[in-house]
XYZ file of C-alpha atoms in Angstrom:
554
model
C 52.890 -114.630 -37.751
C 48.560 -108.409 -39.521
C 48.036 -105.247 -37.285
C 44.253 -103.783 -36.319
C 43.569 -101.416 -33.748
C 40.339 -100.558 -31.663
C 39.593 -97.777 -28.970
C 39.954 -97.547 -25.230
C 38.089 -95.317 -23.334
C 38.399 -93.670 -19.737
C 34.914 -94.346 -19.309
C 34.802 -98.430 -19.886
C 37.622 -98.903 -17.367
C 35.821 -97.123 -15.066
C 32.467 -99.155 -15.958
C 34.433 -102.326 -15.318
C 35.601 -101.184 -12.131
C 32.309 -99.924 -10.735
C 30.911 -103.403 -12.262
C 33.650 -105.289 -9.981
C 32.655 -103.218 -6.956
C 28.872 -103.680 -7.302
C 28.820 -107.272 -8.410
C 28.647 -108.826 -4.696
C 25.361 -106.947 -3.956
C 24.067 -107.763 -7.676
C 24.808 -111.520 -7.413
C 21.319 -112.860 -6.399
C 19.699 -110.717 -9.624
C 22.223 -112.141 -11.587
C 21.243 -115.912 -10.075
C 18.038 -115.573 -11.964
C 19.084 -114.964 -15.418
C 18.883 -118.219 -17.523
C 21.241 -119.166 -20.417
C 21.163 -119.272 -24.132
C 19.384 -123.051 -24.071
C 16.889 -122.328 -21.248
C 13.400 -121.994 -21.973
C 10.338 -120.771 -19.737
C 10.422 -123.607 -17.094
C 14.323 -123.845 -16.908
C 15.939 -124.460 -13.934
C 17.235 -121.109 -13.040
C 21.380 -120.528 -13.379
C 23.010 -120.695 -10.014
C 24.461 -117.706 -8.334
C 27.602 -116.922 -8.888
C 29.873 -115.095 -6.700
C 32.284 -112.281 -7.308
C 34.671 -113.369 -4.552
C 34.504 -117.297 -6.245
C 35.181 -118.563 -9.150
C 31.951 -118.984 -10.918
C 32.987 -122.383 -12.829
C 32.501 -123.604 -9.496
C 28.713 -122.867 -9.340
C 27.648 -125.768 -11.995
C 30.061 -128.655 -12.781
C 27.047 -131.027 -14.252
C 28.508 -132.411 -17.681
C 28.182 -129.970 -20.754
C 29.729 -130.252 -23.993
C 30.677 -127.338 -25.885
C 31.416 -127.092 -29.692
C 35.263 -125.272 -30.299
C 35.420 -123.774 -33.557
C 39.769 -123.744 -34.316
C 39.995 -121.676 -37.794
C 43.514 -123.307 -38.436
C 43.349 -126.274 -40.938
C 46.680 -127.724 -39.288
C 45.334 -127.467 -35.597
C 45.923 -131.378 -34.029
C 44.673 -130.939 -30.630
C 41.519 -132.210 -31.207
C 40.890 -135.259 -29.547
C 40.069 -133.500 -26.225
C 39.243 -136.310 -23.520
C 41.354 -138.725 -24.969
C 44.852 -137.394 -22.584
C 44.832 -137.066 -18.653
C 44.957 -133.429 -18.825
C 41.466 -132.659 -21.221
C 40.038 -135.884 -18.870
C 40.882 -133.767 -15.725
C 39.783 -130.533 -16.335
C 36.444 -132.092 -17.420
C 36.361 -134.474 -14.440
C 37.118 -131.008 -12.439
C 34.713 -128.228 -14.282
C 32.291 -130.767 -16.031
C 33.201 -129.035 -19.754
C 33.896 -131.854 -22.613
C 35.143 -129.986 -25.735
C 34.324 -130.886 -29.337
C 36.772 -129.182 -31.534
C 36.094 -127.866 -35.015
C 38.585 -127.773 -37.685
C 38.420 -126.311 -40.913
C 39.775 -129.479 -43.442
C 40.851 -126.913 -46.332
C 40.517 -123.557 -46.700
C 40.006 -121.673 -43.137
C 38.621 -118.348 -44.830
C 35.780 -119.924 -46.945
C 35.020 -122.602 -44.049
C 34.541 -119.454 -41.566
C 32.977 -117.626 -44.016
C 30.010 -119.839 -44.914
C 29.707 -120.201 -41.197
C 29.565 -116.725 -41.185
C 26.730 -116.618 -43.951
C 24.597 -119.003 -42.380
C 24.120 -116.882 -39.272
C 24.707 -119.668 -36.938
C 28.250 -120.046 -35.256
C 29.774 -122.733 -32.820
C 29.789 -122.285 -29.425
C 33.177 -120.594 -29.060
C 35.460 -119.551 -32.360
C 39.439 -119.160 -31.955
C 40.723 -117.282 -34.718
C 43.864 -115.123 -35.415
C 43.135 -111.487 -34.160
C 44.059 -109.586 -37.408
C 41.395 -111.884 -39.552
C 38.863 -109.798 -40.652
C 35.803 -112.593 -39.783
C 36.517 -111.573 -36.478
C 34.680 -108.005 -36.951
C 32.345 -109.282 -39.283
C 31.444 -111.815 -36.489
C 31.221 -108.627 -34.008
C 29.179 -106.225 -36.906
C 26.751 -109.358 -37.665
C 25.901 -109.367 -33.832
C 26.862 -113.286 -33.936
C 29.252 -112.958 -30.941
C 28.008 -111.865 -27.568
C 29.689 -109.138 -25.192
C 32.055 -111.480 -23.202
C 31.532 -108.231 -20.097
C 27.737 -108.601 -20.082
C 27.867 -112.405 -19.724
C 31.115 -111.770 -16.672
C 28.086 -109.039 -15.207
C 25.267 -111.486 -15.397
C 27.219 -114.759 -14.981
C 30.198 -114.898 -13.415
C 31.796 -111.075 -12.283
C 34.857 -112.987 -11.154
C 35.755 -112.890 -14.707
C 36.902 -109.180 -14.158
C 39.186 -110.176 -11.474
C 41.416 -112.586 -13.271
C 41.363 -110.766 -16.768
C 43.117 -107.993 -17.568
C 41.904 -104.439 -17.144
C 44.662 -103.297 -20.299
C 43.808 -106.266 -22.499
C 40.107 -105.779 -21.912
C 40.437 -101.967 -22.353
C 42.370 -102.946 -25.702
C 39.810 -104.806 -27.106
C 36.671 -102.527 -26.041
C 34.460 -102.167 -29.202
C 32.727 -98.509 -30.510
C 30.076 -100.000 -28.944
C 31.623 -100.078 -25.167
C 31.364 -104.047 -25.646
C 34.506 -106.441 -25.105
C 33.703 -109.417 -27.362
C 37.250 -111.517 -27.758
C 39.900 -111.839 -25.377
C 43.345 -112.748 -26.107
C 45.857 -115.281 -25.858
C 49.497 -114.991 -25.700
C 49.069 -111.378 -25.312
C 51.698 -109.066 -23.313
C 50.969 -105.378 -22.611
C 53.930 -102.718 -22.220
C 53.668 -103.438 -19.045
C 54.074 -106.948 -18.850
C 56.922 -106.040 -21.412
C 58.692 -104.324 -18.799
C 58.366 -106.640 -16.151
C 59.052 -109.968 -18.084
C 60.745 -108.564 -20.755
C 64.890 -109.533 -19.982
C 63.322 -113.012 -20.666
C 60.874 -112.658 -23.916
C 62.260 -114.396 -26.892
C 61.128 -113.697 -30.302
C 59.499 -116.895 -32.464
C 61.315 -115.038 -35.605
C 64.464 -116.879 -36.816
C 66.600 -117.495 -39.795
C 68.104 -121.079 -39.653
C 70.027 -123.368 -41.027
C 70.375 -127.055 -41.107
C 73.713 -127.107 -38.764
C 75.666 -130.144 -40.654
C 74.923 -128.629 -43.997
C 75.969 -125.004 -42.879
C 79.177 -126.222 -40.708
C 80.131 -128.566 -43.605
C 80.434 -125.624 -45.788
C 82.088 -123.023 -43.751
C 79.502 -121.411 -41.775
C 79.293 -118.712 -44.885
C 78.276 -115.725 -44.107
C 74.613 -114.991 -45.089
C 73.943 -111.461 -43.972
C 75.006 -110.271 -47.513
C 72.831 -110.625 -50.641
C 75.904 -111.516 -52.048
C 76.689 -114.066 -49.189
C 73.378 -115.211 -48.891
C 73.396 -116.355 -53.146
C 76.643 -117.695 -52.506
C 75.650 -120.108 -49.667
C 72.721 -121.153 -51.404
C 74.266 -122.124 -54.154
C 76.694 -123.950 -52.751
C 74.200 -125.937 -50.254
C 72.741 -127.385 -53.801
C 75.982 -128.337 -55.120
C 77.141 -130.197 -52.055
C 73.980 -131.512 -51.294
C 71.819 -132.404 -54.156
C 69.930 -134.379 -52.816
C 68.617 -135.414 -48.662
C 67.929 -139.261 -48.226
C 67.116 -139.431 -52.163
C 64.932 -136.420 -52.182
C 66.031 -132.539 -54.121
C 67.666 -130.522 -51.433
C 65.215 -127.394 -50.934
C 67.950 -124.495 -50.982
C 65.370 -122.064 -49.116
C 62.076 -122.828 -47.233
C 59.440 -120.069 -46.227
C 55.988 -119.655 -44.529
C 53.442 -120.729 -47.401
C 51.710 -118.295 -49.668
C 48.821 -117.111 -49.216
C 45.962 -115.029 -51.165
C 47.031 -111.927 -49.134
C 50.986 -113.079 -49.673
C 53.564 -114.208 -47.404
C 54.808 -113.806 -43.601
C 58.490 -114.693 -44.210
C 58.947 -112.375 -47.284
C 57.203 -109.279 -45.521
C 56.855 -108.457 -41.731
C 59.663 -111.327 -41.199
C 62.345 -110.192 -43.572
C 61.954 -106.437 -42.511
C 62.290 -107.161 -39.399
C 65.916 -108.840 -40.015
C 66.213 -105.737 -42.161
C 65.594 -103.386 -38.861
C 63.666 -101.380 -41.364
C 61.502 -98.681 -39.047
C 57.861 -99.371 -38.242
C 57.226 -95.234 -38.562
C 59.530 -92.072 -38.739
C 58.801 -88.715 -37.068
C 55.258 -90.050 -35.879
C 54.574 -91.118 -39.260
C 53.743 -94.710 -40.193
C 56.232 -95.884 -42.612
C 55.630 -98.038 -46.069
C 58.152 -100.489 -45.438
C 57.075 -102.345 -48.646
C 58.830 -99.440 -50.567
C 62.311 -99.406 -48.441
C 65.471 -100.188 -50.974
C 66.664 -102.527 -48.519
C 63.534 -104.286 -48.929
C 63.550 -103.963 -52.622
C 67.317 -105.091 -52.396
C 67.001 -108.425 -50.954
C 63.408 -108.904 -52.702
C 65.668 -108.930 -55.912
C 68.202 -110.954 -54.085
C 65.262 -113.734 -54.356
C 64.429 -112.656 -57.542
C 68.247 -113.644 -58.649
C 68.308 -116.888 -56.625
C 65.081 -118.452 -57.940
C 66.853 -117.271 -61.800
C 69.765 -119.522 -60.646
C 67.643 -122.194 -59.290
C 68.057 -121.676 -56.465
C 64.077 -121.494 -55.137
C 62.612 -124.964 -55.821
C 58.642 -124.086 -57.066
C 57.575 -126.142 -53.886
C 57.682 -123.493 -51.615
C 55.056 -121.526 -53.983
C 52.717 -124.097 -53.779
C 53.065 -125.760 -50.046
C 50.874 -125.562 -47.255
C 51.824 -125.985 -43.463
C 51.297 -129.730 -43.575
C 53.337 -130.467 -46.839
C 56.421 -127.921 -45.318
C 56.132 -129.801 -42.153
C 57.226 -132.780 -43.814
C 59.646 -132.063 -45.223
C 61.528 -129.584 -42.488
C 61.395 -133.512 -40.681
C 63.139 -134.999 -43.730
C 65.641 -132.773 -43.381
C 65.134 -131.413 -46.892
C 65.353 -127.684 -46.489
C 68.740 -126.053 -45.953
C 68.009 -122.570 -44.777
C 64.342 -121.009 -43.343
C 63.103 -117.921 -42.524
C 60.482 -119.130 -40.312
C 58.723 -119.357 -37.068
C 60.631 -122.039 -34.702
C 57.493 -122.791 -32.781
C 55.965 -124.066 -35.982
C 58.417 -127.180 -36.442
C 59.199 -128.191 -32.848
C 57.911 -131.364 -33.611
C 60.184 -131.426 -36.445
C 63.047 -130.746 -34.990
C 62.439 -132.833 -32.510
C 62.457 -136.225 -35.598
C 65.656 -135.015 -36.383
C 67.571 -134.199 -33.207
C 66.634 -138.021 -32.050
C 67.526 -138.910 -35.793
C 70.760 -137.221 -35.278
C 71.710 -134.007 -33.103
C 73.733 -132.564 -35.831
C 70.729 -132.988 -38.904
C 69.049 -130.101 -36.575
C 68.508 -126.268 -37.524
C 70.130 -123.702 -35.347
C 69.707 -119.833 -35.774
C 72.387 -117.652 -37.778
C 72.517 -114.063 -38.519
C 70.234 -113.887 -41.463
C 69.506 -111.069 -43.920
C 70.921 -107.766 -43.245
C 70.184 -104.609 -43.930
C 73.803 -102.368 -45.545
C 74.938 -101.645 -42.059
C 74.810 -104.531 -40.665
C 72.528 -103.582 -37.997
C 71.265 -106.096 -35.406
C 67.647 -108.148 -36.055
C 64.798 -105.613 -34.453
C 62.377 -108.862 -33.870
C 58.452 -108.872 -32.637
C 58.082 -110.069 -29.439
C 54.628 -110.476 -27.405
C 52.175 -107.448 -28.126
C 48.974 -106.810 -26.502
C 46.888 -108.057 -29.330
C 48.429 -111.205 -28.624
C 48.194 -114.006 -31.237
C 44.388 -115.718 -31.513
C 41.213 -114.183 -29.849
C 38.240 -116.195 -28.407
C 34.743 -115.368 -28.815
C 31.315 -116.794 -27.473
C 28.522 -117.556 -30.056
C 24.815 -116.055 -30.029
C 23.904 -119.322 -30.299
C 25.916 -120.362 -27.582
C 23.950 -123.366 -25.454
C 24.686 -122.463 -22.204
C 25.992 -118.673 -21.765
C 26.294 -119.164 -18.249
C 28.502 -122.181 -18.140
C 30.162 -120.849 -21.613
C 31.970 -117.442 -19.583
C 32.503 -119.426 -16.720
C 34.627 -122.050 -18.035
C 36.562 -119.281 -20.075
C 36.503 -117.289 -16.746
C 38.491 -120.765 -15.808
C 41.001 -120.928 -18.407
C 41.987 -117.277 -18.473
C 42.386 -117.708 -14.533
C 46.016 -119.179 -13.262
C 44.224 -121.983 -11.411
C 43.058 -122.830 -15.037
C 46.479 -121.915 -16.694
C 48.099 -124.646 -14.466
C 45.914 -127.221 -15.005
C 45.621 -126.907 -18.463
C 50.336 -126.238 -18.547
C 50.962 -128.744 -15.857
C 48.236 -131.426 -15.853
C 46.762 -133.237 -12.858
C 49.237 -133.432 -9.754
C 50.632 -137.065 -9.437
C 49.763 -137.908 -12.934
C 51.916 -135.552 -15.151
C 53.663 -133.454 -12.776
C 54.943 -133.786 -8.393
C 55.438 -131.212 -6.241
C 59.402 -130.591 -5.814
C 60.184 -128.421 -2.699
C 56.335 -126.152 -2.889
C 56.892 -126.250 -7.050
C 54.956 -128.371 -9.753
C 57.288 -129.947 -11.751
C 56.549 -132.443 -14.283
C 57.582 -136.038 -13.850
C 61.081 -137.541 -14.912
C 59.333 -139.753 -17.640
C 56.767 -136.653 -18.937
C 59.740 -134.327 -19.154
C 61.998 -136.931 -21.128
C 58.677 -137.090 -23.520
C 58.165 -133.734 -23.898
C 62.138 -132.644 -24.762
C 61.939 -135.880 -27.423
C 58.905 -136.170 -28.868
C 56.324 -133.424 -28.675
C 53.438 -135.565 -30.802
C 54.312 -138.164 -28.460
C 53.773 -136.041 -25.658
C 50.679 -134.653 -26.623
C 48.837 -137.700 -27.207
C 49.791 -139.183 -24.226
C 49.613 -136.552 -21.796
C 48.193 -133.499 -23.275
C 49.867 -130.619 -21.034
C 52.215 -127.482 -22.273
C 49.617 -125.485 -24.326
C 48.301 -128.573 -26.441
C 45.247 -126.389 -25.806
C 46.481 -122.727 -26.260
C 43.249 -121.120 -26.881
C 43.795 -119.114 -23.711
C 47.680 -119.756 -22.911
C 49.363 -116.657 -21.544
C 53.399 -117.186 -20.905
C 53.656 -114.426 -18.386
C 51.981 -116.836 -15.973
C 52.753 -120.334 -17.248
C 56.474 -119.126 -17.524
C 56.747 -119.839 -13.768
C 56.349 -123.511 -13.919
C 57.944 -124.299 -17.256
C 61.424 -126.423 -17.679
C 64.389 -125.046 -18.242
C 64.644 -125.271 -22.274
C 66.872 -127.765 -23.831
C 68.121 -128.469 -27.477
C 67.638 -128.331 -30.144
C 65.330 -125.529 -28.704
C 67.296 -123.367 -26.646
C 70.008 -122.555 -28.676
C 67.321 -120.582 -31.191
C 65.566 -119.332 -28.260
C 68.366 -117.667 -27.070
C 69.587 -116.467 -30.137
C 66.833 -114.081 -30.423
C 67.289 -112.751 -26.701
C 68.080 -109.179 -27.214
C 66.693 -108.544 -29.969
C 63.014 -108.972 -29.394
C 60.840 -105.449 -28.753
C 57.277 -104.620 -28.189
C 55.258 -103.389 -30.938
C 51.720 -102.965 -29.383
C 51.416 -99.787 -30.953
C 51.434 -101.072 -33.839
C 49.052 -103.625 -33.640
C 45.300 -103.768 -35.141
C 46.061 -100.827 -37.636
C 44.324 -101.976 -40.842
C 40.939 -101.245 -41.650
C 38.491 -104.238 -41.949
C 35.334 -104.985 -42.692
C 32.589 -103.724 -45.472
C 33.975 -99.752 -44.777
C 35.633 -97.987 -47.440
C 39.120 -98.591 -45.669
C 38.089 -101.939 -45.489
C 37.275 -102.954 -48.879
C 40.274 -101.046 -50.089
C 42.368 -102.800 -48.055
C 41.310 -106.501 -48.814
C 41.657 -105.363 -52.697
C 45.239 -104.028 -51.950
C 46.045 -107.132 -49.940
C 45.037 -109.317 -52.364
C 46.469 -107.864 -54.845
C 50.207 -108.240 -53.129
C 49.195 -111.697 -52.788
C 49.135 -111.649 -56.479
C 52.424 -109.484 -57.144
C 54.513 -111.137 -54.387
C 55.464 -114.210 -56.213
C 55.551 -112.909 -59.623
C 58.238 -110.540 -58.185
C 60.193 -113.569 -57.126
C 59.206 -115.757 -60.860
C 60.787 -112.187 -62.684
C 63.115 -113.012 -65.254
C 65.055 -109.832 -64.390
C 65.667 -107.080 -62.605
C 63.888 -104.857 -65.118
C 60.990 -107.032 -65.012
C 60.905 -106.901 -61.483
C 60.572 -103.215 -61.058
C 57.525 -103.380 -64.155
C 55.435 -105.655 -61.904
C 56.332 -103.705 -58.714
C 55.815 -100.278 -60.387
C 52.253 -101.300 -61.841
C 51.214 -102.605 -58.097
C 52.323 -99.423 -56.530
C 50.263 -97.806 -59.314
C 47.173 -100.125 -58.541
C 47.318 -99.653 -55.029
C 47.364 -95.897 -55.516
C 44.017 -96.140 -58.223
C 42.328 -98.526 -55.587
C 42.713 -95.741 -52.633
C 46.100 -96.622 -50.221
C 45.972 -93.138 -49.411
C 42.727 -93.327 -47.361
C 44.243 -96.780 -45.626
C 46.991 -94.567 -45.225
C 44.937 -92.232 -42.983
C 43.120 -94.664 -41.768
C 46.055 -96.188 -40.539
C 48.376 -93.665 -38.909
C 45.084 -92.448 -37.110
C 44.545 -95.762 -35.390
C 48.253 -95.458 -34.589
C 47.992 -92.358 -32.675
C 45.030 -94.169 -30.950
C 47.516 -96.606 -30.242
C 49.843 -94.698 -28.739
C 47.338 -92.500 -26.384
C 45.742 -95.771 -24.955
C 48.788 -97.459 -24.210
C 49.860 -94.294 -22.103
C 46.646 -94.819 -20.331
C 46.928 -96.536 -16.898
């Protein structure tokens, strides 16, 4: 699953509706501007309308390069399904997709160094490349390419999310995907589920009583007696425990995740609050501390990346997770076709003393990835329209649904997908992907709130986590984009801080006891202190009330 924050002001909503008001009489000034790979005699860009979609304009063939900073990204073989062949045959883009092969950081960083970027770069919001991309003007202002190319981009974006990501500098230069403002929250929000889940491999679990886990004692006890039963899946070590992987910076499952089950406050009286430092936290930090003593962690999980844990959660080898569901669909998909009982289901997981209920994050504004459009960009024109396109609904159905009588039929004035795509896409998600390519296999720009409308009614072995988190998902926008990046002060502090929890975090677990524990816990919170948390610390809680003041904004 990381919080940043940037400011909204009055005045660039109002420039972005003045800009949507003017843009008809502006259009044939805007016709004349050429793009990024245009020289002197270059056919001039075509007008583009603010009443049309300006991806209509120019559907000549272009190819643009997609930069994906996620090393386990596998939708790259755009053109090769019906749906990447008929949005090209339909807006004349071809994509080339870039993936980082190791390490995402130093592959984006060097790209970074060299000064010269791909023509579009996905990335997680929270990374911090993204404002060195924005500092090293390498990304252009996605609302001056909308004014000079296509100002129907302001009318199927949205005013909050733009407003959320307005730079210093009045400049928009990433836009979000799976992003949900308080608003949205409020409208959709009875059916938002949370991708935050504790499972269990259900045959295991039911096999040994459906313990309960919620306890540090319970949770030991359960472990412990998954190994004993089950030494060993299909000749392989049972793996009592499995976890997102670590990273330099530390671990999603043992920090925003865990709290979370905890229901351990985000801030109290206004304040932000150090979760890292709650007992509760502490508590069940030691609780992990005791079960890797017992051997009860296996030392793969300190080591694995995505691609390694994704093999094995389709062996079946892992008896209990505290993970994101999304990431093993395909997974669980092996093993429900395998057998429907070999599956994972979500349990109540981790508790805090009183037993309180799961406070889970659901969809923020931030959303998850951003998108941004290179400097070197070779065609600026056609590069904002075709995101115009995506970000659009007309583009969020064709790139969810497919092509009509291919992948999906209209069913009494709704798109529904075909018998034979559907029965893919419940069994075998790689499957489905290769052969058909619809349902966010390209989720650069996927937003829910619309898609939502035309998506299936969920099945197992997917509904029955789904629904477990109903209820207790919330919106945490405000907390979003907190951290200071970047070469400030804040910034540098920060990245030494994190990386030095990415350091402590798994010698807290490898602690040979309790005592040792707190030694190596004491001397980070005594680092942290030397290196400057404080002035994160204010950094921090004044980007929160920034928060908080822009999202009351209408």
């Amino acid at each position: 699953m990381k919080m940043k924050a940037s400011r909204w002001y009055k005045p660039a909503l109002a420039l972005i509706t003045a800009t949507i008001l003017t843009m008809t009489t502006a259009c044939s000034y805007f016709g004349g501007s050429k793009s990024a790979s245009e020289g002197s005699n270059a056919t001039p860009v075509k007008q583009a309308s603010a009443n049309e979609p300006g991806w209509k304009v120019d559907t000549s063939p272009i190819t643009f390069d997609w930069y994906m900073n996620f090393s386990w990204y596998t939708g790259s073989d755009w053109g090769k399904d019906p749906t990447s062949q008929y949005i090209t045959k339909k807006t004349g883009v071809s994509l080339n997709f870039i993936v980082p092969a190791g390490n995402e950081n130093e592959k984006l960083n060097t790209m970074i160094a060299s000064g010269k970027l791909p023509d579009f770069i996905t990335l997680a919001w929270g990374e911090d490349a993204v404002k060195k991309m924005i500092e090293g003007k390498l990304v252009l202002p996605l609302n001056e390419l909308a004014k000079q190319y296509d100002p129907y981009f302001f009318k199927v974006t949205d005013p909050a999310k733009l407003a959320w990501y307005t730079q210093p500098d009045g400049n928009v230069y990433g836009y979000p995907n799976a992003s949900s403002s308080p608003e949205d929250f409020e409208k959709y929000g009875e059916n938002y589920v949370s991708n935050q889940v504790f499972v269990v491999r259900k045959d295991m679990y039911e096999a040994l009583g459906k313990p309960d886990m919620r306890t540090p004692e319970g949770f030991l006890k359960a472990l412990e007696m998954a190994k004993e039963k089950f030494p060993q899946v299909n000749g392989q070590p049972l793996i009592p425990l499995g976890m997102h992987e670590f990273t330099e910076n530390g671990n999603y499952s043992l920090e925003s995740y865990l709290q979370n089950f905890l229901a351990l406050p985000m801030e109290k009286d206004g304040k932000l609050y150090d979760r890292t430092t709650d007992p509760e936290y502490i508590r069940w930090l030691k609780t992990l501390r005791q079960a890797n003593q017992e051997g009860l962690l296996a030392k793969d999980i300190f080591i694995d990346k995505r691609s390694q844990m994704e093999e094995k959660i389709a062996q079946g080898r892992y008896f209990a997770m505290l993970y994101q569901r999304s990431d093993f669909n395909t997974q669980q998909n092996a093993l429900y076709a395998s057998d429907p009982n070999s599956v994972y289901i979500a349990v109540d997981g981790p508790s805090n003393a009183k037993m309180d209920q799961p406070v889970l994050s659901g969809p923020v504004i931030s959303g998850w990835t951003v998108t941004l459009i290179s400097k070197d960009v070779k065609d600026k024109a056609r590069a904002i329209r075709f995101l115009e396109y995506m970000i659009s609904e007309e583009g969020q159905k064709d790139m969810y649904m497919g092509e009509e009588g291919v992948t999906y039929d209209m069913v009494d004035g709704k798109p529904q997908f075909k018998p034979d795509v559907l029965k893919t896409l419940n069994s075998d998600r790689s499957a489905f992907d290769t052969k058909y390519g619809a349902s966010h296999k390209y989720w650069m720009q996927m937003n829910t709130n619309i898609t939502d409308q035309w998506k299936p009614e969920s099945v197992e072995p997917f509904k029955q986590m789904e629904e477990w988190t109903k209820g207790k998902t919330v919106s945490r926008s405000e907390f979003d984009q907190l951290n200071p990046t970047g070469n400030s002060p804040e910034g540098i502090i920060n990245t030494k801080i994190s990386q030095l929890w990415g350091k402590t975090l798994p010698r807290l677990l490898l602690a040979s006891s309790d005592a040792e524990f707190d030694q190596i816990f004491q001397d980070y919170l005594n680092k942290r202190e030397e290196y400057g948390f404080a002035k994160v610390q204010a950094y921090q809680q004044a980007e929160y009330e920034k928060n908080l003041a822009k999202l009351k904004e209408k």
